[in-house]
């Protein structure tokens, strides 16, 4: 028998908010595959898709207000790019992993194999969770209290310009050198499947010029490329 989903009380502890309406929280954690299976057994069960729809807007508003206040010197275009990088699938699934959200999801039998680590399922559930907090508390400030520390950590660890593409800059630099060959190698993976950390090395020809760690291989590659650019003093 599966140990999942874990008790929602542990999730409430992780997010720092206790729900008045526990059903609201369970709905946010219910994937459509689970709801469909329950209906086939004549059990009425609502999935998180409607909450996901609202959560997308709540997320955008809270993040937009935060960036507007934090980066008063940035132009509209820069703020838009930064927000886009923070609300993309990669970032949201990473945010979900920080609270082990996959462990609390109600999934259909077909999704149990990989669903708890599926980035799209995690993204949607995270947005649904934000909507549930907003509706249950009646306050976007309560949402911000949970969300902004996660967003701020992402900005600090990725640099203030979190949308910067270090890999492309490194590729352009290497191409300018001539026939040098650039390659990325994943050299280590740590942690459970739902919350892995990847370590990547980037090599030019056979020389390691940078290392990086991240919650996805792509993120680790970006940090490895960033380290290489620092090594070569490329701005």
GROMACS .gro file of C-alpha atoms in nm:
model
  235
    1UNK     CA    1   0.000   0.000   0.000
    2UNK     CA    2   0.133   0.343  -0.097
    3UNK     CA    3   0.237   0.582   0.179
    4UNK     CA    4   0.115   0.871  -0.032
    5UNK     CA    5  -0.034   1.120  -0.009
    6UNK     CA    6   0.116   1.235   0.319
    7UNK     CA    7  -0.110   1.400   0.581
    8UNK     CA    8  -0.203   1.756   0.485
    9UNK     CA    9  -0.111   1.879   0.834
   10UNK     CA   10   0.256   1.839   0.741
   11UNK     CA   11   0.203   2.052   0.431
   12UNK     CA   12   0.030   2.320   0.637
   13UNK     CA   13   0.335   2.323   0.862
   14UNK     CA   14   0.565   2.355   0.560
   15UNK     CA   15   0.377   2.651   0.412
   16UNK     CA   16   0.313   2.821   0.747
   17UNK     CA   17  -0.062   2.843   0.702
   18UNK     CA   18  -0.345   2.644   0.863
   19UNK     CA   19  -0.654   2.609   0.646
   20UNK     CA   20  -0.997   2.681   0.786
   21UNK     CA   21  -1.149   2.479   0.499
   22UNK     CA   22  -0.953   2.153   0.473
   23UNK     CA   23  -1.161   2.052   0.172
   24UNK     CA   24  -1.025   2.355  -0.014
   25UNK     CA   25  -0.670   2.234   0.045
   26UNK     CA   26  -0.751   1.878  -0.060
   27UNK     CA   27  -0.907   2.007  -0.382
   28UNK     CA   28  -0.587   2.200  -0.458
   29UNK     CA   29  -0.393   1.875  -0.420
   30UNK     CA   30  -0.628   1.663  -0.633
   31UNK     CA   31  -0.512   1.583  -0.986
   32UNK     CA   32  -0.773   1.526  -1.255
   33UNK     CA   33  -0.668   1.160  -1.287
   34UNK     CA   34  -0.769   1.096  -0.925
   35UNK     CA   35  -1.096   1.285  -0.960
   36UNK     CA   36  -1.182   1.085  -1.271
   37UNK     CA   37  -1.119   0.754  -1.093
   38UNK     CA   38  -1.336   0.860  -0.800
   39UNK     CA   39  -1.622   0.956  -1.029
   40UNK     CA   40  -1.605   0.611  -1.190
   41UNK     CA   41  -1.683   0.478  -0.840
   42UNK     CA   42  -1.978   0.719  -0.810
   43UNK     CA   43  -1.784   0.945  -0.572
   44UNK     CA   44  -1.807   1.318  -0.634
   45UNK     CA   45  -1.456   1.465  -0.635
   46UNK     CA   46  -1.336   1.800  -0.768
   47UNK     CA   47  -0.990   1.833  -0.922
   48UNK     CA   48  -0.757   2.133  -0.891
   49UNK     CA   49  -0.794   2.271  -1.245
   50UNK     CA   50  -1.027   2.560  -1.151
   51UNK     CA   51  -0.802   2.657  -0.862
   52UNK     CA   52  -0.503   2.638  -1.096
   53UNK     CA   53  -0.675   2.892  -1.324
   54UNK     CA   54  -0.718   3.139  -1.038
   55UNK     CA   55  -0.376   3.063  -0.892
   56UNK     CA   56  -0.206   3.167  -1.213
   57UNK     CA   57  -0.346   3.518  -1.171
   58UNK     CA   58  -0.274   3.531  -0.797
   59UNK     CA   59   0.086   3.426  -0.866
   60UNK     CA   60   0.131   3.688  -1.136
   61UNK     CA   61  -0.012   3.968  -0.919
   62UNK     CA   62   0.193   3.886  -0.607
   63UNK     CA   63   0.517   3.843  -0.801
   64UNK     CA   64   0.453   4.155  -1.011
   65UNK     CA   65   0.394   4.372  -0.703
   66UNK     CA   66   0.706   4.234  -0.538
   67UNK     CA   67   0.929   4.298  -0.842
   68UNK     CA   68   0.778   4.643  -0.893
   69UNK     CA   69   0.874   4.742  -0.539
   70UNK     CA   70   1.208   4.558  -0.519
   71UNK     CA   71   1.350   4.673  -0.854
   72UNK     CA   72   1.240   5.035  -0.876
   73UNK     CA   73   1.518   5.108  -1.126
   74UNK     CA   74   1.418   4.840  -1.377
   75UNK     CA   75   1.223   4.922  -1.692
   76UNK     CA   76   0.899   4.746  -1.785
   77UNK     CA   77   1.069   4.513  -2.030
   78UNK     CA   78   1.323   4.395  -1.773
   79UNK     CA   79   1.053   4.340  -1.511
   80UNK     CA   80   0.848   4.138  -1.758
   81UNK     CA   81   1.142   3.911  -1.841
   82UNK     CA   82   1.228   3.860  -1.475
   83UNK     CA   83   0.867   3.778  -1.388
   84UNK     CA   84   0.846   3.534  -1.679
   85UNK     CA   85   1.151   3.346  -1.553
   86UNK     CA   86   1.003   3.324  -1.203
   87UNK     CA   87   0.661   3.193  -1.309
   88UNK     CA   88   0.777   2.945  -1.574
   89UNK     CA   89   0.728   2.569  -1.537
   90UNK     CA   90   1.088   2.511  -1.426
   91UNK     CA   91   1.069   2.768  -1.147
   92UNK     CA   92   0.725   2.669  -1.022
   93UNK     CA   93   0.806   2.298  -1.012
   94UNK     CA   94   1.124   2.392  -0.823
   95UNK     CA   95   0.917   2.597  -0.575
   96UNK     CA   96   0.685   2.297  -0.535
   97UNK     CA   97   0.982   2.073  -0.461
   98UNK     CA   98   1.099   2.305  -0.184
   99UNK     CA   99   0.788   2.211   0.015
  100UNK     CA  100   0.780   1.852  -0.117
  101UNK     CA  101   0.440   1.922  -0.270
  102UNK     CA  102   0.446   1.602  -0.475
  103UNK     CA  103   0.422   1.398  -0.156
  104UNK     CA  104   0.078   1.539  -0.080
  105UNK     CA  105  -0.089   1.502  -0.420
  106UNK     CA  106  -0.392   1.284  -0.483
  107UNK     CA  107  -0.310   1.105  -0.807
  108UNK     CA  108  -0.481   0.841  -1.017
  109UNK     CA  109  -0.315   0.499  -1.039
  110UNK     CA  110  -0.173   0.579  -1.382
  111UNK     CA  111   0.005   0.888  -1.251
  112UNK     CA  112   0.150   0.730  -0.936
  113UNK     CA  113   0.461   0.606  -1.120
  114UNK     CA  114   0.601   0.946  -1.224
  115UNK     CA  115   0.332   1.197  -1.132
  116UNK     CA  116   0.486   1.316  -0.808
  117UNK     CA  117   0.796   1.432  -0.996
  118UNK     CA  118   0.621   1.548  -1.315
  119UNK     CA  119   0.712   1.917  -1.353
  120UNK     CA  120   0.381   2.011  -1.516
  121UNK     CA  121   0.174   1.842  -1.247
  122UNK     CA  122   0.384   2.012  -0.979
  123UNK     CA  123   0.351   2.351  -1.151
  124UNK     CA  124  -0.027   2.322  -1.172
  125UNK     CA  125  -0.060   2.201  -0.813
  126UNK     CA  126   0.156   2.487  -0.686
  127UNK     CA  127  -0.065   2.742  -0.862
  128UNK     CA  128  -0.374   2.568  -0.723
  129UNK     CA  129  -0.224   2.582  -0.374
  130UNK     CA  130  -0.171   2.958  -0.406
  131UNK     CA  131  -0.535   3.001  -0.507
  132UNK     CA  132  -0.649   2.788  -0.215
  133UNK     CA  133  -0.448   2.997   0.032
  134UNK     CA  134  -0.589   3.315  -0.124
  135UNK     CA  135  -0.952   3.198  -0.108
  136UNK     CA  136  -0.926   3.047   0.239
  137UNK     CA  137  -0.748   3.347   0.392
  138UNK     CA  138  -0.914   3.614   0.181
  139UNK     CA  139  -0.580   3.791   0.157
  140UNK     CA  140  -0.309   3.810  -0.106
  141UNK     CA  141  -0.079   3.930   0.173
  142UNK     CA  142  -0.102   3.583   0.329
  143UNK     CA  143  -0.009   3.434  -0.009
  144UNK     CA  144   0.285   3.674  -0.032
  145UNK     CA  145   0.402   3.578   0.318
  146UNK     CA  146   0.445   3.221   0.193
  147UNK     CA  147   0.550   3.288  -0.166
  148UNK     CA  148   0.788   3.585  -0.155
  149UNK     CA  149   1.061   3.421   0.056
  150UNK     CA  150   1.076   3.140  -0.202
  151UNK     CA  151   1.085   3.388  -0.490
  152UNK     CA  152   1.346   3.602  -0.319
  153UNK     CA  153   1.567   3.298  -0.259
  154UNK     CA  154   1.541   3.213  -0.630
  155UNK     CA  155   1.646   3.566  -0.723
  156UNK     CA  156   1.938   3.566  -0.480
  157UNK     CA  157   2.072   3.225  -0.583
  158UNK     CA  158   2.028   3.288  -0.954
  159UNK     CA  159   2.138   3.650  -0.952
  160UNK     CA  160   1.908   3.951  -0.969
  161UNK     CA  161   1.868   3.898  -1.341
  162UNK     CA  162   1.731   3.545  -1.313
  163UNK     CA  163   1.640   3.525  -1.678
  164UNK     CA  164   2.002   3.567  -1.795
  165UNK     CA  165   2.111   3.289  -2.032
  166UNK     CA  166   2.468   3.207  -1.930
  167UNK     CA  167   2.487   2.906  -2.162
  168UNK     CA  168   2.423   3.118  -2.470
  169UNK     CA  169   2.681   3.376  -2.364
  170UNK     CA  170   2.939   3.103  -2.303
  171UNK     CA  171   2.860   2.941  -2.637
  172UNK     CA  172   2.913   3.271  -2.816
  173UNK     CA  173   3.242   3.323  -2.632
  174UNK     CA  174   3.366   2.974  -2.722
  175UNK     CA  175   3.266   3.014  -3.086
  176UNK     CA  176   3.469   3.333  -3.102
  177UNK     CA  177   3.774   3.136  -2.990
  178UNK     CA  178   3.766   2.917  -3.299
  179UNK     CA  179   3.718   2.541  -3.309
  180UNK     CA  180   3.696   2.479  -2.936
  181UNK     CA  181   3.433   2.227  -2.831
  182UNK     CA  182   3.196   2.288  -2.539
  183UNK     CA  183   3.018   2.002  -2.359
  184UNK     CA  184   2.808   1.960  -2.045
  185UNK     CA  185   2.827   1.646  -1.830
  186UNK     CA  186   2.603   1.551  -1.538
  187UNK     CA  187   2.854   1.411  -1.287
  188UNK     CA  188   2.631   1.355  -0.985
  189UNK     CA  189   2.269   1.324  -0.872
  190UNK     CA  190   2.160   1.342  -0.510
  191UNK     CA  191   1.830   1.311  -0.326
  192UNK     CA  192   1.499   1.129  -0.383
  193UNK     CA  193   1.332   1.130  -0.722
  194UNK     CA  194   1.089   1.406  -0.625
  195UNK     CA  195   1.361   1.638  -0.495
  196UNK     CA  196   1.688   1.571  -0.677
  197UNK     CA  197   1.993   1.794  -0.697
  198UNK     CA  198   2.206   1.767  -1.009
  199UNK     CA  199   2.575   1.854  -1.044
  200UNK     CA  200   2.705   1.943  -1.389
  201UNK     CA  201   3.052   2.013  -1.527
  202UNK     CA  202   3.110   2.214  -1.841
  203UNK     CA  203   3.420   2.137  -2.047
  204UNK     CA  204   3.593   2.323  -2.324
  205UNK     CA  205   3.774   2.057  -2.520
  206UNK     CA  206   3.880   1.827  -2.233
  207UNK     CA  207   3.922   2.094  -1.966
  208UNK     CA  208   3.666   2.149  -1.689
  209UNK     CA  209   3.597   2.523  -1.681
  210UNK     CA  210   3.291   2.536  -1.459
  211UNK     CA  211   3.068   2.343  -1.221
  212UNK     CA  212   2.711   2.402  -1.114
  213UNK     CA  213   2.431   2.253  -0.906
  214UNK     CA  214   2.058   2.283  -0.953
  215UNK     CA  215   1.719   2.120  -0.908
  216UNK     CA  216   1.718   2.036  -1.280
  217UNK     CA  217   1.999   1.952  -1.519
  218UNK     CA  218   1.921   2.267  -1.717
  219UNK     CA  219   1.952   2.483  -1.407
  220UNK     CA  220   2.281   2.313  -1.312
  221UNK     CA  221   2.413   2.373  -1.665
  222UNK     CA  222   2.332   2.744  -1.635
  223UNK     CA  223   2.524   2.772  -1.308
  224UNK     CA  224   2.817   2.578  -1.459
  225UNK     CA  225   2.822   2.817  -1.755
  226UNK     CA  226   2.806   3.114  -1.517
  227UNK     CA  227   3.114   2.984  -1.331
  228UNK     CA  228   3.298   2.940  -1.661
  229UNK     CA  229   3.219   3.298  -1.761
  230UNK     CA  230   3.358   3.420  -1.430
  231UNK     CA  231   3.673   3.214  -1.493
  232UNK     CA  232   3.722   3.378  -1.833
  233UNK     CA  233   3.619   3.721  -1.699
  234UNK     CA  234   3.340   3.747  -1.954
  235UNK     CA  235   3.084   4.010  -1.861
   0.00000   0.00000   0.00000
